[in-house]
Short mmCIF file of C-alpha atoms in Angstrom, two decimals:
data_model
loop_
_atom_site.label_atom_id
_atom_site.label_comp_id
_atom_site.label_asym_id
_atom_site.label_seq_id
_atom_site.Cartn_x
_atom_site.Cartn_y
_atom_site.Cartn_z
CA UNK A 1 9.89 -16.56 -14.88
CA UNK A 2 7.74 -14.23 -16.34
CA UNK A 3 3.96 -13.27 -17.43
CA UNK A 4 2.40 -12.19 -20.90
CA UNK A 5 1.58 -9.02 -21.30
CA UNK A 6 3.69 -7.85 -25.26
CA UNK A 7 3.87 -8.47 -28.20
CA UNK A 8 6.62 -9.21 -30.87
CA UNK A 9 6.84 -7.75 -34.33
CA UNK A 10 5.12 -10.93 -35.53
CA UNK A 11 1.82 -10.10 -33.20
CA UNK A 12 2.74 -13.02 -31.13
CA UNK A 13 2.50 -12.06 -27.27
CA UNK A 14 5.61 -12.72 -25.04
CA UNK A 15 6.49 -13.03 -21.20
CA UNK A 16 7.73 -9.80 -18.91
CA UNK A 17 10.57 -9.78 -17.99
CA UNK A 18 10.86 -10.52 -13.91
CA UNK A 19 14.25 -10.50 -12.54
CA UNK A 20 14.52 -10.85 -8.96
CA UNK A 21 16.21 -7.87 -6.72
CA UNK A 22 15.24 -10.38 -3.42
CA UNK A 23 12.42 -12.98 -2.99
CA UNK A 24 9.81 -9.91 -2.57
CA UNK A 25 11.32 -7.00 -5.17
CA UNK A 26 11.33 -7.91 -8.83
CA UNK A 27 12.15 -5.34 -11.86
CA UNK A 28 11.77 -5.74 -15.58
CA UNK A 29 14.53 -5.74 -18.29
CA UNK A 30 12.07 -4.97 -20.50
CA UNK A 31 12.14 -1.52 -22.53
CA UNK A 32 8.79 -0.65 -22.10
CA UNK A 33 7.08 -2.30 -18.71
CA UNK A 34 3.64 -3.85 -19.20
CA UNK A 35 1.55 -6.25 -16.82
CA UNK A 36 -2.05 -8.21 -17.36
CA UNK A 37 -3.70 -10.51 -15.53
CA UNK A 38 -0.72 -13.09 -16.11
CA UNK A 39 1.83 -10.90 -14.75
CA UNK A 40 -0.08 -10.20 -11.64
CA UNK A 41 -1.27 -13.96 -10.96
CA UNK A 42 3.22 -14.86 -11.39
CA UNK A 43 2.64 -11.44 -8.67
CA UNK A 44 0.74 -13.66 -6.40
CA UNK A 45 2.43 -17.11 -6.57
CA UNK A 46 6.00 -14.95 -5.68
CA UNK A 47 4.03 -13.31 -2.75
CA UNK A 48 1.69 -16.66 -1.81
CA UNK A 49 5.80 -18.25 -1.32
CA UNK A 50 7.57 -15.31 0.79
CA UNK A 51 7.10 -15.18 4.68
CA UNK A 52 5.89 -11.75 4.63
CA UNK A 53 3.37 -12.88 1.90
CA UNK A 54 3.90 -9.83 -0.43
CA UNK A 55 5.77 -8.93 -4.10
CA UNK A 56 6.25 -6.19 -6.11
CA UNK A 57 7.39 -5.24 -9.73
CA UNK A 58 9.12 -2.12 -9.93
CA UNK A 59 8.68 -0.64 -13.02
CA UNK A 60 11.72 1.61 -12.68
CA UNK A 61 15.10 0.76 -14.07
CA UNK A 62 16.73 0.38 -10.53
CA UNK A 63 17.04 1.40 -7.00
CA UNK A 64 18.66 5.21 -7.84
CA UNK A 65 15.68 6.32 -10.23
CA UNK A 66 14.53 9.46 -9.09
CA UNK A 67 10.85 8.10 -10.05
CA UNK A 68 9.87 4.76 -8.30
CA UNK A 69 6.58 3.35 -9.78
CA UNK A 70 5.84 -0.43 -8.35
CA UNK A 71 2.83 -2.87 -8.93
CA UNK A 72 2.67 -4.09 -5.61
CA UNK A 73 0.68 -7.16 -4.55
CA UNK A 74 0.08 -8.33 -0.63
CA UNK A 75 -2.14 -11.08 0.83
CA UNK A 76 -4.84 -10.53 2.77
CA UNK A 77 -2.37 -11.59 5.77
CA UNK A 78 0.25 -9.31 4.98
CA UNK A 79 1.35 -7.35 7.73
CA UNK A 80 2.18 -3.37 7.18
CA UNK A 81 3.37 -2.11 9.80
CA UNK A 82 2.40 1.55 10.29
CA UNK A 83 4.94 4.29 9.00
CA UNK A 84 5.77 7.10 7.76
CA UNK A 85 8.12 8.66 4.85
CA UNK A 86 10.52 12.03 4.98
CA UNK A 87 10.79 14.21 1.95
CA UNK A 88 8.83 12.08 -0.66
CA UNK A 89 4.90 11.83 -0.98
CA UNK A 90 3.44 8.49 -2.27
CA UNK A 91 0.62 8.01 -4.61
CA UNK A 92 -1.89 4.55 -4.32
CA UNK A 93 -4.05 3.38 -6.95
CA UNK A 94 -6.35 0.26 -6.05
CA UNK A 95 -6.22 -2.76 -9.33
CA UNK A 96 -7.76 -5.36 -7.64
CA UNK A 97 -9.07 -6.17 -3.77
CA UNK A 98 -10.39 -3.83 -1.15
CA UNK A 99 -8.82 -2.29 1.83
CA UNK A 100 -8.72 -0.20 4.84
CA UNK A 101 -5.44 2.64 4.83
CA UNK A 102 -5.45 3.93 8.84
CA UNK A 103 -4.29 7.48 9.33
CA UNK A 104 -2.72 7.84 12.23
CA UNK A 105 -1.75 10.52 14.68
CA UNK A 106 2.06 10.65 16.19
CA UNK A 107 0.76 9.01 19.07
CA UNK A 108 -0.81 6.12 17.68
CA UNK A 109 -4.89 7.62 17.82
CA UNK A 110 -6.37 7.11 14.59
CA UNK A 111 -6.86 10.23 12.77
CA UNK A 112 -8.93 8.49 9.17
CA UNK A 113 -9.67 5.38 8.01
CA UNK A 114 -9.61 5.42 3.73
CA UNK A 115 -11.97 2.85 2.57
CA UNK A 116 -10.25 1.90 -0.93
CA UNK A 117 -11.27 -0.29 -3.77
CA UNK A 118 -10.94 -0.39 -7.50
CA UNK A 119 -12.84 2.71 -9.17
CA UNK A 120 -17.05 1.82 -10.11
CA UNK A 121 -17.07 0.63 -6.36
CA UNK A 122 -18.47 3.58 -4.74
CA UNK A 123 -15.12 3.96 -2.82
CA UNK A 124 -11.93 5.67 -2.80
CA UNK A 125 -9.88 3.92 -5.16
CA UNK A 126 -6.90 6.68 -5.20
CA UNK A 127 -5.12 8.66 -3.14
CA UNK A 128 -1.69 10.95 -2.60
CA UNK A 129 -0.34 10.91 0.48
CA UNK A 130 1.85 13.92 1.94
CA UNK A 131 5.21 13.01 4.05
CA UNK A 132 5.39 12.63 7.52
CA UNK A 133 2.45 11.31 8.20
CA UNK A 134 1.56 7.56 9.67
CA UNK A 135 -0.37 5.37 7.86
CA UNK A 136 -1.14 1.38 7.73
CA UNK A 137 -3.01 -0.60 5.52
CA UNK A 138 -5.80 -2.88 6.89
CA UNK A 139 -6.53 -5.97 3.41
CA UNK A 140 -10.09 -6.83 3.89
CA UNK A 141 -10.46 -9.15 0.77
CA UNK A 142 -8.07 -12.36 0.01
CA UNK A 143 -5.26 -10.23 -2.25
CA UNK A 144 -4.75 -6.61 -3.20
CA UNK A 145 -3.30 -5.05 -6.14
CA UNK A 146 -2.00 -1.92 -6.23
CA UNK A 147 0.34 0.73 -8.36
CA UNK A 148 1.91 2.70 -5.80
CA UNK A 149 4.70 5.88 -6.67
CA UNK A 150 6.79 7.82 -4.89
CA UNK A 151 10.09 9.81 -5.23
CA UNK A 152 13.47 8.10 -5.35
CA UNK A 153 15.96 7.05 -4.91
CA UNK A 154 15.54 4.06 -2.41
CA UNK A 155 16.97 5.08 1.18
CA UNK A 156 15.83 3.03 4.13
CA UNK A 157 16.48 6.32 6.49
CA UNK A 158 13.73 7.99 4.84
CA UNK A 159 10.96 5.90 6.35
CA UNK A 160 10.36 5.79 9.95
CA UNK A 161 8.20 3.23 12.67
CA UNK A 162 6.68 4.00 15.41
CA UNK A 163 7.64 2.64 18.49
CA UNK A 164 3.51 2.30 19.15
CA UNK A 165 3.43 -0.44 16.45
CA UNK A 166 4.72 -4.20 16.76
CA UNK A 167 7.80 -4.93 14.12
CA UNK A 168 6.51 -8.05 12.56
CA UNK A 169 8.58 -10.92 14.05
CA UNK A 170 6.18 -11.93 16.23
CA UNK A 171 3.10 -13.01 15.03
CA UNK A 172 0.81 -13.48 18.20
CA UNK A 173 1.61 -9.92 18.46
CA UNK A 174 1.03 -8.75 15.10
CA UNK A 175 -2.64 -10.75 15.30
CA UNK A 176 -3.36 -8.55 18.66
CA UNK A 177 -2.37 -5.28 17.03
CA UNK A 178 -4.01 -5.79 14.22
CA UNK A 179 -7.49 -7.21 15.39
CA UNK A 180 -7.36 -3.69 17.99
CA UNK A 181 -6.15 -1.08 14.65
CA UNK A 182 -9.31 -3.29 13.09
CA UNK A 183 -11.89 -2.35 15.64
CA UNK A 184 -10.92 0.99 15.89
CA UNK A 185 -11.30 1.68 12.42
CA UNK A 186 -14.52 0.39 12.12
CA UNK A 187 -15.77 2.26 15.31
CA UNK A 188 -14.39 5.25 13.21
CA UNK A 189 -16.16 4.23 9.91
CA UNK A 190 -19.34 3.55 11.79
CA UNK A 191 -19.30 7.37 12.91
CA UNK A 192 -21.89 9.77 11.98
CA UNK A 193 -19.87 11.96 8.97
CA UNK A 194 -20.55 15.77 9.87
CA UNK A 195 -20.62 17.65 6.30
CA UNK A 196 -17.50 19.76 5.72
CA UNK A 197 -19.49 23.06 5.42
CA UNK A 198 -20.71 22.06 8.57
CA UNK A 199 -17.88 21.57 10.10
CA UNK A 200 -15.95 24.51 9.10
CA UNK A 201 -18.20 27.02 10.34
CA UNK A 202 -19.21 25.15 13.25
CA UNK A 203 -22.82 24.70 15.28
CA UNK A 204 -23.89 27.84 16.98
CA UNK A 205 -25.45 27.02 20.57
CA UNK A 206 -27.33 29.74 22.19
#
């Protein structure tokens, strides 16, 4: 299976390589990685047909690479559970869809809420997050795209859940999680935003 997104030395475009690590996690043969619009719709049929209603292609040669760059695509269903990651820092770049990332505290509080979308949107449509720190994502349109990186290699020990957070398997909980994490973020968007200048030196009251 594959999508178009090269070209041969005849001009004539051919498919990307997708070879499957699992039913979500596919990498590319392929000496130089591309994607287009084909590679991401193949993107959403593979996700559309997994439980967990997500793919990615890694754009890295395999697991070990010190450097692990992924086009990652989830439904608007998609669960993500909140976590958060020791020793490597992850980068997110919105393609396609808009979304809510939830900052949390240790304790579960909400800390931010990231409005994201693709850039000309008005919103946030990057960001680099630091290790150790929880964080979620909240889809609020049907699918979204995204090119995510982060340092290798893959070790399952460096990402931690909170025990505040459901683990997926049960959907009736998921559902109630999610709708509260939902509400809370938009009580936090709805907020009045106090300027940073402000905020640093504070309000005098006599």
């Amino acid at each position: 299976m594959g999508s178009s997104s090269s070209s041969d030395a005849a001009g004539l475009r051919r498919p990307t390589s997708l070879r499957a690590q699992n039913p979500e996690v596919y990498y590319s043969d392929d000496a130089i990685v591309t994607a287009d619009d084909a590679t991401i719709a193949e993107l959403k049929r593979i996700a559309a047909g997994n439980p967990r209603l997500r793919s990615r292609l890694c754009t890295h040669p395999d697991p070990s690479s010190g450097l692990h760059e992924m086009l990652i695509v989830h439904h608007r269903e998609a669960y993500v559970r909140p976590h958060k990651h020791f020793g490597k820092p992850e980068s997110f770049h919105v393609i396609e869809g808009t979304a809510q990332v939830v900052i949390f505290e240790d304790d579960g509080r909400i800390r931010d809420v990231l409005e994201m979308a693709p850039y000309g949107q008005g919103k946030r449509c990057y960001y680099r997050m630091p290790e150790q720190v929880f964080h979620s994502i909240l889809i609020t349109s049907e699918w979204l795209v995204f090119h995510e990186t982060t340092a290798g290699p893959f070790d399952p020990s460096r990402t931690a859940f909170p025990d505040w957070a459901p683990e997926g398997s049960d959907a009736a909980e998921v559902q109630d999680y999610v709708t509260k994490v939902g509400a809370l973020a938009a009580e936090h968007l709805a907020r009045p935003k106090i300027s940073t200048a402000v905020a640093a030196r504070g309000v005098r009251r006599d």
